[in-house]
Coordinates of C-alpha atoms and ligand atoms in Angstrom, one line a residue:
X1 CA -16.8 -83.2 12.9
X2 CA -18.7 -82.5 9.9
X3 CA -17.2 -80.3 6.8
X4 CA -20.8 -79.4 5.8
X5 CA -21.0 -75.6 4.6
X6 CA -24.1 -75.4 6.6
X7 CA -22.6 -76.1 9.9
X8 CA -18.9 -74.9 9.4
X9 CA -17.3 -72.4 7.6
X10 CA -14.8 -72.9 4.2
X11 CA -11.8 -71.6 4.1
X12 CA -10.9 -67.9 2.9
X13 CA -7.8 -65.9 1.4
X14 CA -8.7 -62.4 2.7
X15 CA -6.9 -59.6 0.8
X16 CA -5.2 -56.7 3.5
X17 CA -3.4 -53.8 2.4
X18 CA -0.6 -53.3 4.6
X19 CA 0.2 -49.6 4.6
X20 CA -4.0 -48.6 4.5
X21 CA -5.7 -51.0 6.4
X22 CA -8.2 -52.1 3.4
X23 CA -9.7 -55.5 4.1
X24 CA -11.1 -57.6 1.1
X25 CA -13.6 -58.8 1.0
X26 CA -14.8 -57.1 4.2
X27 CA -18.1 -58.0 6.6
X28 CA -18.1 -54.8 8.6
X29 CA -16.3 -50.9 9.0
X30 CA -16.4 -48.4 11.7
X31 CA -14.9 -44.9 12.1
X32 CA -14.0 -43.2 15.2
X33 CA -13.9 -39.1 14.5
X34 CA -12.2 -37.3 17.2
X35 CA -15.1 -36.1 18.8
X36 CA -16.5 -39.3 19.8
X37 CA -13.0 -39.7 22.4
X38 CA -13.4 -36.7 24.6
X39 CA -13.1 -38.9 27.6
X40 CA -9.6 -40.2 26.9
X41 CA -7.9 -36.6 26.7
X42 CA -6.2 -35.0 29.6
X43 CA -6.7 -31.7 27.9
X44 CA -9.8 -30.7 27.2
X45 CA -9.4 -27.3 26.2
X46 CA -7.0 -28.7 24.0
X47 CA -9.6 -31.3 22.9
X48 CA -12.3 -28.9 21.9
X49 CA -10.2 -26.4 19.6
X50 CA -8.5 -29.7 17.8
X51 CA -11.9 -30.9 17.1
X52 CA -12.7 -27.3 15.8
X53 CA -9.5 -26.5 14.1
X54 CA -9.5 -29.7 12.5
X55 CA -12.6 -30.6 11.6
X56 CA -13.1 -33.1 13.6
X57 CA -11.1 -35.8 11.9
X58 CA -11.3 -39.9 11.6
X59 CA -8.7 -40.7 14.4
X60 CA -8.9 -44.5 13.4
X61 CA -11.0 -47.2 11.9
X62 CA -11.7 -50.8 11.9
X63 CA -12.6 -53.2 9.3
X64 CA -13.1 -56.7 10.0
X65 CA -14.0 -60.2 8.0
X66 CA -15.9 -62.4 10.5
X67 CA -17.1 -65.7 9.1
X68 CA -19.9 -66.8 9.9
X69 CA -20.0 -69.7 12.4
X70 CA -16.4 -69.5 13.7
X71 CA -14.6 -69.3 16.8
X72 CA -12.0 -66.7 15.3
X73 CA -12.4 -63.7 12.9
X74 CA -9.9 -60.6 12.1
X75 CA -9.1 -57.3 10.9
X76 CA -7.6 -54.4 11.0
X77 CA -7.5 -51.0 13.0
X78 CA -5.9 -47.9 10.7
X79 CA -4.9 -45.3 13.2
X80 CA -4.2 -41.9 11.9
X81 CA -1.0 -39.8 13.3
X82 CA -1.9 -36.7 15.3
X83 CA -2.2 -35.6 18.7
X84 CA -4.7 -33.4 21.4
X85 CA -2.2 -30.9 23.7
X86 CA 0.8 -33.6 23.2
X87 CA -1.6 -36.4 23.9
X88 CA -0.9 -39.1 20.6
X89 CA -4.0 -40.4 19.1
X90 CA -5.6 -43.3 20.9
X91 CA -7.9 -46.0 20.7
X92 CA -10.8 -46.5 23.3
X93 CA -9.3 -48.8 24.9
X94 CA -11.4 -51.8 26.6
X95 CA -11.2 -55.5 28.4
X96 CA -13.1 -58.5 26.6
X97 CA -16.4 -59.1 28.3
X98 CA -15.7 -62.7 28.0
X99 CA -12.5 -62.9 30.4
X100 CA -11.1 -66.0 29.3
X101 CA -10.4 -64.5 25.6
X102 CA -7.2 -63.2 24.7
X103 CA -6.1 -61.4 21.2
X104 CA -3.2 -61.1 19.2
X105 CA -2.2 -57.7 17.4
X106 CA 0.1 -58.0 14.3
X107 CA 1.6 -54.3 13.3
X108 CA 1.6 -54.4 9.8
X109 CA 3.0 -50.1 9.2
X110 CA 4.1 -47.7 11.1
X111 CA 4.8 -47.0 15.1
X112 CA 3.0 -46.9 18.0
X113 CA 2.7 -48.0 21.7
X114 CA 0.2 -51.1 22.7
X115 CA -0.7 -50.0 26.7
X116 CA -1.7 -53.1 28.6
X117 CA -3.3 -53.2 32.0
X118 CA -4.2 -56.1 34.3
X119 CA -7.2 -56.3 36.0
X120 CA -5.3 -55.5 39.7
X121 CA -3.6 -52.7 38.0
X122 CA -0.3 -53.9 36.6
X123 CA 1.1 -52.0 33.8
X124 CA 2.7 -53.5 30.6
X125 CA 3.9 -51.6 27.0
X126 CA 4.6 -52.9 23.8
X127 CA 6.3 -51.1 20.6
X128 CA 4.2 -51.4 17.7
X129 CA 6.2 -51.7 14.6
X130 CA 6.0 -54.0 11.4
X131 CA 6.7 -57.8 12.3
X132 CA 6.1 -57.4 16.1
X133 CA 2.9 -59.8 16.7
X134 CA 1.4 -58.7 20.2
X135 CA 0.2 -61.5 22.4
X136 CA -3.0 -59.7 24.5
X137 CA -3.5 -62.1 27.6
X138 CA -7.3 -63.2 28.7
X139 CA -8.6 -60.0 31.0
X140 CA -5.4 -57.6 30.3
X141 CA -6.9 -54.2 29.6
X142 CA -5.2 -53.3 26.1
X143 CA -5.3 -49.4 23.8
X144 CA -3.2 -48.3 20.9
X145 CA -1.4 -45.7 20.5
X146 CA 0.1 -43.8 17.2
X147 CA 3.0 -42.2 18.3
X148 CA 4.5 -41.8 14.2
X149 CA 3.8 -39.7 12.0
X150 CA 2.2 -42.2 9.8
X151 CA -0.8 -44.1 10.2
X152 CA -0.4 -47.3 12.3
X153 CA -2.2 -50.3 10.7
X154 CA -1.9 -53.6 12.6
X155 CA -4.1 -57.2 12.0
X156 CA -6.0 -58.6 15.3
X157 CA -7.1 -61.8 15.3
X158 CA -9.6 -62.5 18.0
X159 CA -12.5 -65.0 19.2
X160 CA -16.0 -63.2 17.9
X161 CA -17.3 -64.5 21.2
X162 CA -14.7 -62.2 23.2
X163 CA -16.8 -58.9 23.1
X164 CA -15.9 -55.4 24.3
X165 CA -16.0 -54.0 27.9
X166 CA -15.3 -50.1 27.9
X167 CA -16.9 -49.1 30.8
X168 CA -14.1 -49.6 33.2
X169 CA -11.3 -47.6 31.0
X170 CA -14.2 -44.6 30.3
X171 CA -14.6 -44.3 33.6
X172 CA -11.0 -44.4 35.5
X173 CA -8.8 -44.2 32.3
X174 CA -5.9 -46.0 31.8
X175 CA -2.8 -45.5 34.5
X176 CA -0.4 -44.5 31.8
X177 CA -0.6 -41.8 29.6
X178 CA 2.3 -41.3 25.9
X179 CA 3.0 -38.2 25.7
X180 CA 5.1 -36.9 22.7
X181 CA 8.6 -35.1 23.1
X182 CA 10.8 -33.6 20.4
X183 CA 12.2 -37.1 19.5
X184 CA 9.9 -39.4 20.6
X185 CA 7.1 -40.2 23.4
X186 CA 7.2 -40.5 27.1
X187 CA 5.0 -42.7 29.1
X188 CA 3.9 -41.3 32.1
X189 CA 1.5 -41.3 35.3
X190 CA -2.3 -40.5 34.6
X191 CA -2.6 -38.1 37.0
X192 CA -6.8 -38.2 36.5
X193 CA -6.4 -41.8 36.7
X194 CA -9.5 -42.5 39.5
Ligands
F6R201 C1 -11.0 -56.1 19.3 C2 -9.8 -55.1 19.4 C3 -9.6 -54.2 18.2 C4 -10.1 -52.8 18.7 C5 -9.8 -51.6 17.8 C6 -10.4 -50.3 18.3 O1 -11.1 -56.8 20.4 O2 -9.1 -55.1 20.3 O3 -10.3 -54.5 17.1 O4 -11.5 -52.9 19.0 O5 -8.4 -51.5 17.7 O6 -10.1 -50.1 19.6 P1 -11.3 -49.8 20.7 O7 -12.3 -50.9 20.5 O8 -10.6 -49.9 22.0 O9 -11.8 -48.5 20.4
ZN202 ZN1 -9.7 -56.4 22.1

């Protein structure tokens, strides 16, 4: 195998900022506001005067570095604290399209709750909190969860290949749901789960 720049990518030192999630240098940023997740919220009365009240916020975002020509590339999701009628803040949630491509999640600040989901419906959590490095298996369902105060900022590294596959969690949700209590979060049934 050739070390020609042409064909294969040189090595990188990418710069990330533990506590906000900065990524340098970066190839590519999204935000999510809280509008954009209506689907995920058991409360949608709930849902509609949050996104009024507070002006409809940036719930997370994502930067990534993806070299060109590789078979890995990484980044980090910054989620911000907050929840919709005792709902904590969320990510989409999704499968890979490519099912043989797994991911790893490395929580770099604060707390939170990594739902996982096999494909026949098997339900697995993981605390999120510095130094625990997820392991995502090939075709496990995975979403994040903020249950802190603080924003939750953790590294993924994954294949670029993998790709995302939301229309199964949009549709039927996710079987568990974290709901917060006065000292913590609960996990419980999804009783809109279809
Ligand atoms: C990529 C991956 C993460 C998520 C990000 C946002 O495979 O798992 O980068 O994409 O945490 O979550 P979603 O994409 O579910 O909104
Ligand atoms: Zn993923």
């Amino acid at each position: 195998m050739s070390t020609d720049p042409v064909s294969t990518p040189l090595p990188a030192g990418i710069e990330i900022n533990s506590v906000t999630g900065a990524v340098h240098p970066a190839t590519g940023h999204y935000v999510k506001r809280l509008s954009e997740l209506r689907a995920l919220f058991q409360d949608k009365d709930a849902f509609d005067i949050a996104v009024q009240e507070r002006d409809d916020p940036v719930t997370y975002e994502v930067v990534e570095y993806r070299p060109d020509r590789s078979d890995l590339f990484f980044g980090t999701t910054t989620m911000y604290p907050g929840h919709v009628g005792g709902e904590f803040y969320m990510t989409r949630g999704h499968f890979h399209e490519r099912r043989d491509m797994g991911e790893v999640y490395y929580t770099q600040s604060g707390l939170g709750i990594l739902l996982l989901e096999s494909r026949d419906g098997i339900s697995r959590i993981i605390e999120m909190k510095p130094g625990v490095c997820a392991f995502i298996p090939p075709d496990w369902a995975h979403r994040s969860v903020n249950t802190g105060s603080e924003p939750l900022v953790f590294v993924w590294v994954c294949n670029p290949n993998a790709g995302h596959d939301y229309g199964d969690i949009l549709k039927r949700g996710m079987r568990k749901r974290i709901i917060k209590t006065k000292d913590g979060f609960n996990i419980i049934d999804n009783i809109t789960y279809a």
